[in-house]
């Protein structure tokens, strides 16, 4: 976490920046953003698998993305009001992002979202 920031200072329900494939990945045409691993919950739910999981050329499952690079499970507008429709079953990679961490702040900067204070 950055100095002086606290997790409660960041409202993930108003952000969603971490739910979009980073620009550097997209620039390299790397469209596999969040890997879905066994035990994440998503792979055990066929209905969610069909809607939200895609396999890359190597057969590795990842979250499906909109054409604009946002996760298909994200609803709402980045920086305003968002919700994750698979929150309880979100992959490990999603669970690792901590509100207010350097990773979080980097995603927010990339999407033009000002850090909350």
PDB file of C-alpha atoms in Angstrom:
ATOM      1  CA  UNK A   1       0.000   0.000   0.000  1.00  0.00           C
ATOM      2  CA  UNK A   2       1.308   3.462  -0.740  1.00  0.00           C
ATOM      3  CA  UNK A   3       2.412   5.635   2.182  1.00  0.00           C
ATOM      4  CA  UNK A   4      -0.492   7.440   3.785  1.00  0.00           C
ATOM      5  CA  UNK A   5      -3.210   5.452   1.993  1.00  0.00           C
ATOM      6  CA  UNK A   6      -5.522   2.942   3.560  1.00  0.00           C
ATOM      7  CA  UNK A   7      -7.661   0.287   1.907  1.00  0.00           C
ATOM      8  CA  UNK A   8     -10.856   1.900   3.208  1.00  0.00           C
ATOM      9  CA  UNK A   9      -9.935   5.066   1.279  1.00  0.00           C
ATOM     10  CA  UNK A  10     -10.561   3.207  -1.993  1.00  0.00           C
ATOM     11  CA  UNK A  11     -14.046   2.240  -3.094  1.00  0.00           C
ATOM     12  CA  UNK A  12     -13.733  -0.685  -5.501  1.00  0.00           C
ATOM     13  CA  UNK A  13     -17.452  -0.383  -6.294  1.00  0.00           C
ATOM     14  CA  UNK A  14     -16.719   2.983  -7.905  1.00  0.00           C
ATOM     15  CA  UNK A  15     -13.517   1.988  -9.682  1.00  0.00           C
ATOM     16  CA  UNK A  16     -13.115  -1.246 -11.682  1.00  0.00           C
ATOM     17  CA  UNK A  17      -9.742  -0.232 -13.134  1.00  0.00           C
ATOM     18  CA  UNK A  18      -8.169  -3.577 -12.255  1.00  0.00           C
ATOM     19  CA  UNK A  19     -10.905  -5.310 -14.281  1.00  0.00           C
ATOM     20  CA  UNK A  20      -9.530  -4.042 -17.599  1.00  0.00           C
ATOM     21  CA  UNK A  21      -6.656  -5.581 -19.531  1.00  0.00           C
ATOM     22  CA  UNK A  22      -3.667  -3.219 -19.097  1.00  0.00           C
ATOM     23  CA  UNK A  23      -2.589  -1.152 -22.097  1.00  0.00           C
ATOM     24  CA  UNK A  24       0.873  -2.751 -22.254  1.00  0.00           C
ATOM     25  CA  UNK A  25      -0.730  -6.211 -22.577  1.00  0.00           C
ATOM     26  CA  UNK A  26      -3.037  -4.972 -25.306  1.00  0.00           C
ATOM     27  CA  UNK A  27      -0.199  -3.201 -27.134  1.00  0.00           C
ATOM     28  CA  UNK A  28       1.614  -6.533 -27.318  1.00  0.00           C
ATOM     29  CA  UNK A  29      -1.680  -8.137 -28.417  1.00  0.00           C
ATOM     30  CA  UNK A  30      -1.674 -10.193 -25.215  1.00  0.00           C
ATOM     31  CA  UNK A  31      -5.380 -10.659 -24.702  1.00  0.00           C
ATOM     32  CA  UNK A  32      -5.211 -13.273 -21.955  1.00  0.00           C
ATOM     33  CA  UNK A  33      -5.582 -11.146 -18.864  1.00  0.00           C
ATOM     34  CA  UNK A  34      -6.728 -13.096 -15.787  1.00  0.00           C
ATOM     35  CA  UNK A  35      -6.028 -16.820 -15.694  1.00  0.00           C
ATOM     36  CA  UNK A  36      -8.704 -19.030 -14.185  1.00  0.00           C
ATOM     37  CA  UNK A  37      -7.159 -21.790 -12.083  1.00  0.00           C
ATOM     38  CA  UNK A  38      -8.538 -24.982 -10.578  1.00  0.00           C
ATOM     39  CA  UNK A  39     -10.049 -24.196  -7.203  1.00  0.00           C
ATOM     40  CA  UNK A  40     -11.101 -20.656  -8.182  1.00  0.00           C
ATOM     41  CA  UNK A  41     -14.764 -21.734  -8.148  1.00  0.00           C
ATOM     42  CA  UNK A  42     -15.505 -20.622 -11.682  1.00  0.00           C
ATOM     43  CA  UNK A  43     -14.342 -23.884 -13.260  1.00  0.00           C
ATOM     44  CA  UNK A  44     -16.800 -25.859 -11.136  1.00  0.00           C
ATOM     45  CA  UNK A  45     -19.810 -23.875 -12.373  1.00  0.00           C
ATOM     46  CA  UNK A  46     -20.711 -24.820 -15.979  1.00  0.00           C
ATOM     47  CA  UNK A  47     -23.114 -21.895 -16.460  1.00  0.00           C
ATOM     48  CA  UNK A  48     -20.476 -19.356 -15.385  1.00  0.00           C
ATOM     49  CA  UNK A  49     -17.806 -21.155 -17.425  1.00  0.00           C
ATOM     50  CA  UNK A  50     -19.826 -20.806 -20.620  1.00  0.00           C
ATOM     51  CA  UNK A  51     -20.433 -17.099 -20.039  1.00  0.00           C
ATOM     52  CA  UNK A  52     -17.158 -15.866 -18.565  1.00  0.00           C
ATOM     53  CA  UNK A  53     -14.291 -18.196 -19.476  1.00  0.00           C
ATOM     54  CA  UNK A  54     -12.360 -18.472 -22.723  1.00  0.00           C
ATOM     55  CA  UNK A  55      -9.425 -20.761 -23.513  1.00  0.00           C
ATOM     56  CA  UNK A  56      -6.314 -19.349 -25.148  1.00  0.00           C
ATOM     57  CA  UNK A  57      -4.313 -21.091 -27.910  1.00  0.00           C
ATOM     58  CA  UNK A  58      -2.437 -23.084 -25.243  1.00  0.00           C
ATOM     59  CA  UNK A  59      -5.696 -24.343 -23.712  1.00  0.00           C
ATOM     60  CA  UNK A  60      -5.366 -22.225 -20.570  1.00  0.00           C
ATOM     61  CA  UNK A  61      -8.642 -20.754 -19.269  1.00  0.00           C
ATOM     62  CA  UNK A  62      -8.895 -16.987 -18.777  1.00  0.00           C
ATOM     63  CA  UNK A  63     -11.675 -14.538 -18.024  1.00  0.00           C
ATOM     64  CA  UNK A  64     -13.485 -13.487 -21.170  1.00  0.00           C
ATOM     65  CA  UNK A  65     -13.007  -9.831 -22.134  1.00  0.00           C
ATOM     66  CA  UNK A  66     -15.168  -7.315 -23.970  1.00  0.00           C
ATOM     67  CA  UNK A  67     -13.641  -5.895 -27.147  1.00  0.00           C
ATOM     68  CA  UNK A  68     -12.657  -2.810 -25.135  1.00  0.00           C
ATOM     69  CA  UNK A  69     -10.539  -4.998 -22.828  1.00  0.00           C
ATOM     70  CA  UNK A  70     -12.853  -4.962 -19.795  1.00  0.00           C
ATOM     71  CA  UNK A  71     -13.759  -8.195 -18.049  1.00  0.00           C
ATOM     72  CA  UNK A  72     -17.111  -9.494 -19.243  1.00  0.00           C
ATOM     73  CA  UNK A  73     -18.195 -10.039 -15.629  1.00  0.00           C
ATOM     74  CA  UNK A  74     -17.855  -6.335 -14.810  1.00  0.00           C
ATOM     75  CA  UNK A  75     -21.029  -4.252 -14.937  1.00  0.00           C
ATOM     76  CA  UNK A  76     -21.145  -0.479 -14.852  1.00  0.00           C
ATOM     77  CA  UNK A  77     -18.868   2.352 -15.902  1.00  0.00           C
ATOM     78  CA  UNK A  78     -15.242   2.458 -14.755  1.00  0.00           C
ATOM     79  CA  UNK A  79     -14.709   5.167 -12.175  1.00  0.00           C
ATOM     80  CA  UNK A  80     -18.404   5.634 -11.443  1.00  0.00           C
ATOM     81  CA  UNK A  81     -20.328   2.590 -10.258  1.00  0.00           C
ATOM     82  CA  UNK A  82     -19.256  -0.979 -10.988  1.00  0.00           C
ATOM     83  CA  UNK A  83     -19.993  -4.455  -9.738  1.00  0.00           C
ATOM     84  CA  UNK A  84     -18.471  -7.865 -10.365  1.00  0.00           C
ATOM     85  CA  UNK A  85     -21.148 -10.363 -11.322  1.00  0.00           C
ATOM     86  CA  UNK A  86     -18.915 -13.302 -10.315  1.00  0.00           C
ATOM     87  CA  UNK A  87     -17.424 -11.754  -7.166  1.00  0.00           C
ATOM     88  CA  UNK A  88     -17.847 -14.853  -4.974  1.00  0.00           C
ATOM     89  CA  UNK A  89     -16.300 -16.998  -7.732  1.00  0.00           C
ATOM     90  CA  UNK A  90     -13.678 -14.561  -9.022  1.00  0.00           C
ATOM     91  CA  UNK A  91     -10.277 -16.010  -9.913  1.00  0.00           C
ATOM     92  CA  UNK A  92      -7.231 -15.907  -7.652  1.00  0.00           C
ATOM     93  CA  UNK A  93      -5.661 -13.165  -9.800  1.00  0.00           C
ATOM     94  CA  UNK A  94      -8.602 -10.884  -9.052  1.00  0.00           C
ATOM     95  CA  UNK A  95      -8.429 -11.673  -5.344  1.00  0.00           C
ATOM     96  CA  UNK A  96      -4.760 -10.649  -5.206  1.00  0.00           C
ATOM     97  CA  UNK A  97      -5.379  -7.008  -6.085  1.00  0.00           C
ATOM     98  CA  UNK A  98      -5.596  -5.043  -2.837  1.00  0.00           C
ATOM     99  CA  UNK A  99      -7.377  -1.704  -2.678  1.00  0.00           C
ATOM    100  CA  UNK A 100      -4.785   1.054  -2.377  1.00  0.00           C
ATOM    101  CA  UNK A 101      -1.807  -1.156  -3.282  1.00  0.00           C
ATOM    102  CA  UNK A 102       0.777  -0.034  -5.840  1.00  0.00           C
ATOM    103  CA  UNK A 103      -0.826  -2.412  -8.319  1.00  0.00           C
ATOM    104  CA  UNK A 104      -4.244  -0.839  -7.690  1.00  0.00           C
ATOM    105  CA  UNK A 105      -2.854   2.671  -8.052  1.00  0.00           C
ATOM    106  CA  UNK A 106      -1.132   1.736 -11.302  1.00  0.00           C
ATOM    107  CA  UNK A 107      -4.373   0.392 -12.770  1.00  0.00           C
ATOM    108  CA  UNK A 108      -6.192   3.546 -11.652  1.00  0.00           C
ATOM    109  CA  UNK A 109      -3.562   5.836 -13.231  1.00  0.00           C
ATOM    110  CA  UNK A 110      -3.710   3.912 -16.496  1.00  0.00           C
ATOM    111  CA  UNK A 111      -7.476   4.344 -16.673  1.00  0.00           C
ATOM    112  CA  UNK A 112      -7.295   8.031 -15.751  1.00  0.00           C
ATOM    113  CA  UNK A 113      -8.911   7.572 -12.358  1.00  0.00           C
ATOM    114  CA  UNK A 114      -7.607   9.871  -9.646  1.00  0.00           C
ATOM    115  CA  UNK A 115      -6.704   8.162  -6.383  1.00  0.00           C
ATOM    116  CA  UNK A 116      -9.199   8.859  -3.634  1.00  0.00           C
ATOM    117  CA  UNK A 117      -7.931  10.533  -0.500  1.00  0.00           C
TER     118      UNK A 117
END
